[in-house]
Amino acid sequence: MADDPLPLGRAHQLASIVVKETRRAGIAVDTLISVGQLRRYEPAVTSVEVLAVAAASEHSDILSRFARLPIAVVSRERDDRSVKIVTDRGPVTIYLTTPEDTGAALVWYTGTPDHVEALQQRAEWRGLQFRDAQLTEKTGRPVHCPSEDDLYD
């Protein structure tokens, strides 16, 4: 089932269940937003992805709690900014970002590969780097983008 695309409606339902279970579990995130193919309204969704926004100091605890949601049959592929859970309805990847980087993360996780690559080239031309859902100066100093508009300005 993990390799078969889900119709948009079923993918949306799965993401909605994750949001509902997150709230029920009391996981302290500021916002949960569908990203990727689901946010682009692709008719067939091969990957259900959700972006959670929370303070960086809470990320480790939040990822652990996502992995233990009652709907999670198993969790895998965890790193410091994401966790993939498998539910009886299919897999879901949950990404974490900070409020200051929400706009950059929304674009990073939702944009098509060609669009993200074009933005990386634009950032490079402006002396910046756009990678790993963050915009930074070449020195590594963050350029905060709390909204998508901030990234495109």
PDB file of C-alpha atoms in Angstrom:
ATOM      1  CA  MET A   1       0.000   0.000   0.000  1.00  0.00           C
ATOM      2  CA  ALA A   2       2.871   2.404   0.709  1.00  0.00           C
ATOM      3  CA  ASP A   3       3.853   2.422  -2.981  1.00  0.00           C
ATOM      4  CA  ASP A   4       0.318   2.927  -4.303  1.00  0.00           C
ATOM      5  CA  PRO A   5      -0.849   6.534  -4.660  1.00  0.00           C
ATOM      6  CA  LEU A   6      -3.812   7.606  -2.573  1.00  0.00           C
ATOM      7  CA  PRO A   7      -6.631   9.607  -4.111  1.00  0.00           C
ATOM      8  CA  LEU A   8      -6.493  13.211  -2.919  1.00  0.00           C
ATOM      9  CA  GLY A   9      -9.567  12.804  -0.705  1.00  0.00           C
ATOM     10  CA  ARG A  10      -8.158   9.787   1.121  1.00  0.00           C
ATOM     11  CA  ALA A  11      -4.784  11.486   1.552  1.00  0.00           C
ATOM     12  CA  HIS A  12      -6.520  14.560   2.976  1.00  0.00           C
ATOM     13  CA  GLN A  13      -8.484  12.340   5.355  1.00  0.00           C
ATOM     14  CA  LEU A  14      -5.277  10.678   6.582  1.00  0.00           C
ATOM     15  CA  ALA A  15      -3.607  14.059   7.192  1.00  0.00           C
ATOM     16  CA  SER A  16      -6.741  15.243   9.025  1.00  0.00           C
ATOM     17  CA  ILE A  17      -6.608  12.182  11.275  1.00  0.00           C
ATOM     18  CA  VAL A  18      -2.996  12.996  12.158  1.00  0.00           C
ATOM     19  CA  VAL A  19      -4.013  16.569  13.040  1.00  0.00           C
ATOM     20  CA  LYS A  20      -6.918  15.324  15.163  1.00  0.00           C
ATOM     21  CA  GLU A  21      -4.765  12.753  16.981  1.00  0.00           C
ATOM     22  CA  THR A  22      -2.039  15.356  17.565  1.00  0.00           C
ATOM     23  CA  ARG A  23      -4.532  17.648  19.255  1.00  0.00           C
ATOM     24  CA  ARG A  24      -6.065  14.795  21.230  1.00  0.00           C
ATOM     25  CA  ALA A  25      -2.593  13.805  22.487  1.00  0.00           C
ATOM     26  CA  GLY A  26      -1.892  17.390  23.579  1.00  0.00           C
ATOM     27  CA  ILE A  27       1.261  17.707  21.473  1.00  0.00           C
ATOM     28  CA  ALA A  28       2.342  21.339  21.780  1.00  0.00           C
ATOM     29  CA  VAL A  29       2.652  22.526  18.196  1.00  0.00           C
ATOM     30  CA  ASP A  30       1.677  26.009  17.045  1.00  0.00           C
ATOM     31  CA  THR A  31       0.360  24.826  13.686  1.00  0.00           C
ATOM     32  CA  LEU A  32      -0.017  21.697  11.570  1.00  0.00           C
ATOM     33  CA  ILE A  33      -0.145  22.175   7.791  1.00  0.00           C
ATOM     34  CA  SER A  34      -0.373  19.646   4.983  1.00  0.00           C
ATOM     35  CA  VAL A  35       2.542  20.025   2.583  1.00  0.00           C
ATOM     36  CA  GLY A  36       3.845  18.400  -0.575  1.00  0.00           C
ATOM     37  CA  GLN A  37       1.505  16.831  -3.085  1.00  0.00           C
ATOM     38  CA  LEU A  38      -1.424  17.162  -0.712  1.00  0.00           C
ATOM     39  CA  ARG A  39      -1.013  20.934  -0.425  1.00  0.00           C
ATOM     40  CA  ARG A  40      -0.569  21.180  -4.201  1.00  0.00           C
ATOM     41  CA  TYR A  41      -3.865  19.281  -4.613  1.00  0.00           C
ATOM     42  CA  GLU A  42      -2.318  16.540  -6.730  1.00  0.00           C
ATOM     43  CA  PRO A  43      -5.066  14.070  -7.728  1.00  0.00           C
ATOM     44  CA  ALA A  44      -2.915  11.068  -6.713  1.00  0.00           C
ATOM     45  CA  VAL A  45      -0.769  11.490  -3.602  1.00  0.00           C
ATOM     46  CA  THR A  46       2.238   9.195  -3.195  1.00  0.00           C
ATOM     47  CA  SER A  47       3.406  10.747   0.081  1.00  0.00           C
ATOM     48  CA  VAL A  48       1.236  12.239   2.848  1.00  0.00           C
ATOM     49  CA  GLU A  49       3.303  14.938   4.574  1.00  0.00           C
ATOM     50  CA  VAL A  50       2.501  17.339   7.394  1.00  0.00           C
ATOM     51  CA  LEU A  51       4.527  20.292   8.647  1.00  0.00           C
ATOM     52  CA  ALA A  52       4.421  20.998  12.383  1.00  0.00           C
ATOM     53  CA  VAL A  53       5.527  24.382  13.685  1.00  0.00           C
ATOM     54  CA  ALA A  54       6.986  24.649  17.198  1.00  0.00           C
ATOM     55  CA  ALA A  55       9.843  26.176  19.145  1.00  0.00           C
ATOM     56  CA  ALA A  56      13.174  24.453  18.422  1.00  0.00           C
ATOM     57  CA  SER A  57      13.590  23.583  22.106  1.00  0.00           C
ATOM     58  CA  GLU A  58      10.483  21.372  21.860  1.00  0.00           C
ATOM     59  CA  HIS A  59      11.402  19.459  18.683  1.00  0.00           C
ATOM     60  CA  SER A  60      12.922  16.339  20.242  1.00  0.00           C
ATOM     61  CA  ASP A  61       9.982  15.823  22.599  1.00  0.00           C
ATOM     62  CA  ILE A  62       7.453  16.516  19.846  1.00  0.00           C
ATOM     63  CA  LEU A  63       9.043  13.993  17.474  1.00  0.00           C
ATOM     64  CA  SER A  64       9.009  11.347  20.195  1.00  0.00           C
ATOM     65  CA  ARG A  65       5.351  12.036  20.891  1.00  0.00           C
ATOM     66  CA  PHE A  66       4.418  11.869  17.201  1.00  0.00           C
ATOM     67  CA  ALA A  67       6.074   8.453  17.029  1.00  0.00           C
ATOM     68  CA  ARG A  68       3.839   7.306  19.888  1.00  0.00           C
ATOM     69  CA  LEU A  69       0.511   8.554  18.526  1.00  0.00           C
ATOM     70  CA  PRO A  70      -2.174   5.869  18.932  1.00  0.00           C
ATOM     71  CA  ILE A  71      -2.655   5.714  15.148  1.00  0.00           C
ATOM     72  CA  ALA A  72       1.039   4.921  14.590  1.00  0.00           C
ATOM     73  CA  VAL A  73       1.469   1.207  13.962  1.00  0.00           C
ATOM     74  CA  VAL A  74       5.210   1.745  13.676  1.00  0.00           C
ATOM     75  CA  SER A  75       7.540   4.736  13.435  1.00  0.00           C
ATOM     76  CA  ARG A  76      10.744   4.891  11.436  1.00  0.00           C
ATOM     77  CA  GLU A  77      13.179   7.136   9.634  1.00  0.00           C
ATOM     78  CA  ARG A  78      13.418   9.663  12.442  1.00  0.00           C
ATOM     79  CA  ASP A  79      15.986  12.448  12.383  1.00  0.00           C
ATOM     80  CA  ASP A  80      16.197  15.762  14.227  1.00  0.00           C
ATOM     81  CA  ARG A  81      13.512  17.402  12.040  1.00  0.00           C
ATOM     82  CA  SER A  82      11.155  14.651  10.936  1.00  0.00           C
ATOM     83  CA  VAL A  83       9.593  11.308  11.693  1.00  0.00           C
ATOM     84  CA  LYS A  84       7.748   8.882   9.463  1.00  0.00           C
ATOM     85  CA  ILE A  85       4.892   6.972  11.029  1.00  0.00           C
ATOM     86  CA  VAL A  86       2.992   4.121   9.463  1.00  0.00           C
ATOM     87  CA  THR A  87      -0.729   3.956  10.134  1.00  0.00           C
ATOM     88  CA  ASP A  88      -3.269   1.368   9.047  1.00  0.00           C
ATOM     89  CA  ARG A  89      -4.294   3.874   6.350  1.00  0.00           C
ATOM     90  CA  GLY A  90      -0.775   4.515   5.068  1.00  0.00           C
ATOM     91  CA  PRO A  91       2.496   6.239   5.920  1.00  0.00           C
ATOM     92  CA  VAL A  92       2.736   9.875   7.009  1.00  0.00           C
ATOM     93  CA  THR A  93       5.873  11.980   7.253  1.00  0.00           C
ATOM     94  CA  ILE A  94       5.824  14.759   9.843  1.00  0.00           C
ATOM     95  CA  TYR A  95       8.361  17.550   9.462  1.00  0.00           C
ATOM     96  CA  LEU A  96       9.178  20.112  12.138  1.00  0.00           C
ATOM     97  CA  THR A  97      10.176  23.718  11.731  1.00  0.00           C
ATOM     98  CA  THR A  98      10.340  26.820  13.884  1.00  0.00           C
ATOM     99  CA  PRO A  99       7.935  29.762  13.605  1.00  0.00           C
ATOM    100  CA  GLU A 100      10.787  31.857  12.184  1.00  0.00           C
ATOM    101  CA  ASP A 101      11.329  29.420   9.293  1.00  0.00           C
ATOM    102  CA  THR A 102       7.744  28.418   8.537  1.00  0.00           C
ATOM    103  CA  GLY A 103       7.618  30.175   5.150  1.00  0.00           C
ATOM    104  CA  ALA A 104      10.849  28.605   3.933  1.00  0.00           C
ATOM    105  CA  ALA A 105       9.738  25.167   5.164  1.00  0.00           C
ATOM    106  CA  LEU A 106       6.343  25.449   3.473  1.00  0.00           C
ATOM    107  CA  VAL A 107       8.015  26.167   0.144  1.00  0.00           C
ATOM    108  CA  TRP A 108      10.736  23.542   0.645  1.00  0.00           C
ATOM    109  CA  TYR A 109       8.322  20.721   1.442  1.00  0.00           C
ATOM    110  CA  THR A 110       5.555  21.769  -0.976  1.00  0.00           C
ATOM    111  CA  GLY A 111       7.356  23.056  -4.034  1.00  0.00           C
ATOM    112  CA  THR A 112       8.066  20.780  -6.957  1.00  0.00           C
ATOM    113  CA  PRO A 113      11.728  19.783  -7.314  1.00  0.00           C
ATOM    114  CA  ASP A 114      12.105  22.156 -10.281  1.00  0.00           C
ATOM    115  CA  HIS A 115      10.598  25.060  -8.342  1.00  0.00           C
ATOM    116  CA  VAL A 116      12.788  24.453  -5.295  1.00  0.00           C
ATOM    117  CA  GLU A 117      15.873  24.198  -7.521  1.00  0.00           C
ATOM    118  CA  ALA A 118      14.984  27.514  -9.195  1.00  0.00           C
ATOM    119  CA  LEU A 119      14.649  29.126  -5.768  1.00  0.00           C
ATOM    120  CA  GLN A 120      18.016  27.695  -4.732  1.00  0.00           C
ATOM    121  CA  GLN A 121      19.589  29.278  -7.820  1.00  0.00           C
ATOM    122  CA  ARG A 122      17.871  32.589  -7.073  1.00  0.00           C
ATOM    123  CA  ALA A 123      19.142  32.464  -3.483  1.00  0.00           C
ATOM    124  CA  GLU A 124      22.665  31.694  -4.723  1.00  0.00           C
ATOM    125  CA  TRP A 125      22.522  34.675  -7.095  1.00  0.00           C
ATOM    126  CA  ARG A 126      21.570  36.856  -4.108  1.00  0.00           C
ATOM    127  CA  GLY A 127      24.401  35.514  -1.944  1.00  0.00           C
ATOM    128  CA  LEU A 128      22.147  33.256   0.101  1.00  0.00           C
ATOM    129  CA  GLN A 129      21.555  29.529   0.519  1.00  0.00           C
ATOM    130  CA  PHE A 130      18.189  27.798   0.440  1.00  0.00           C
ATOM    131  CA  ARG A 131      18.487  24.238   1.664  1.00  0.00           C
ATOM    132  CA  ASP A 132      17.038  21.892   4.247  1.00  0.00           C
ATOM    133  CA  ALA A 133      13.899  24.050   4.594  1.00  0.00           C
ATOM    134  CA  GLN A 134      15.868  27.126   5.665  1.00  0.00           C
ATOM    135  CA  LEU A 135      17.174  30.291   4.067  1.00  0.00           C
ATOM    136  CA  THR A 136      20.593  31.426   5.305  1.00  0.00           C
ATOM    137  CA  GLU A 137      23.367  33.769   4.417  1.00  0.00           C
ATOM    138  CA  LYS A 138      26.518  32.059   3.102  1.00  0.00           C
ATOM    139  CA  THR A 139      27.980  32.469   6.593  1.00  0.00           C
ATOM    140  CA  GLY A 140      25.190  30.289   7.961  1.00  0.00           C
ATOM    141  CA  ARG A 141      23.385  33.196   9.628  1.00  0.00           C
ATOM    142  CA  PRO A 142      19.624  32.540   9.367  1.00  0.00           C
ATOM    143  CA  VAL A 143      17.395  34.706   7.209  1.00  0.00           C
ATOM    144  CA  HIS A 144      14.040  34.270   8.902  1.00  0.00           C
ATOM    145  CA  CYS A 145      11.016  33.663   6.709  1.00  0.00           C
ATOM    146  CA  PRO A 146       7.954  33.284   8.928  1.00  0.00           C
ATOM    147  CA  SER A 147       5.714  33.395   5.848  1.00  0.00           C
ATOM    148  CA  GLU A 148       6.054  32.337   2.241  1.00  0.00           C
ATOM    149  CA  ASP A 149       5.842  35.994   1.234  1.00  0.00           C
ATOM    150  CA  ASP A 150       8.998  36.648   3.256  1.00  0.00           C
ATOM    151  CA  LEU A 151      10.853  34.016   1.237  1.00  0.00           C
ATOM    152  CA  TYR A 152       9.756  35.429  -2.099  1.00  0.00           C
ATOM    153  CA  ASP A 153      10.527  39.078  -1.211  1.00  0.00           C
TER     154      ASP A 153
END
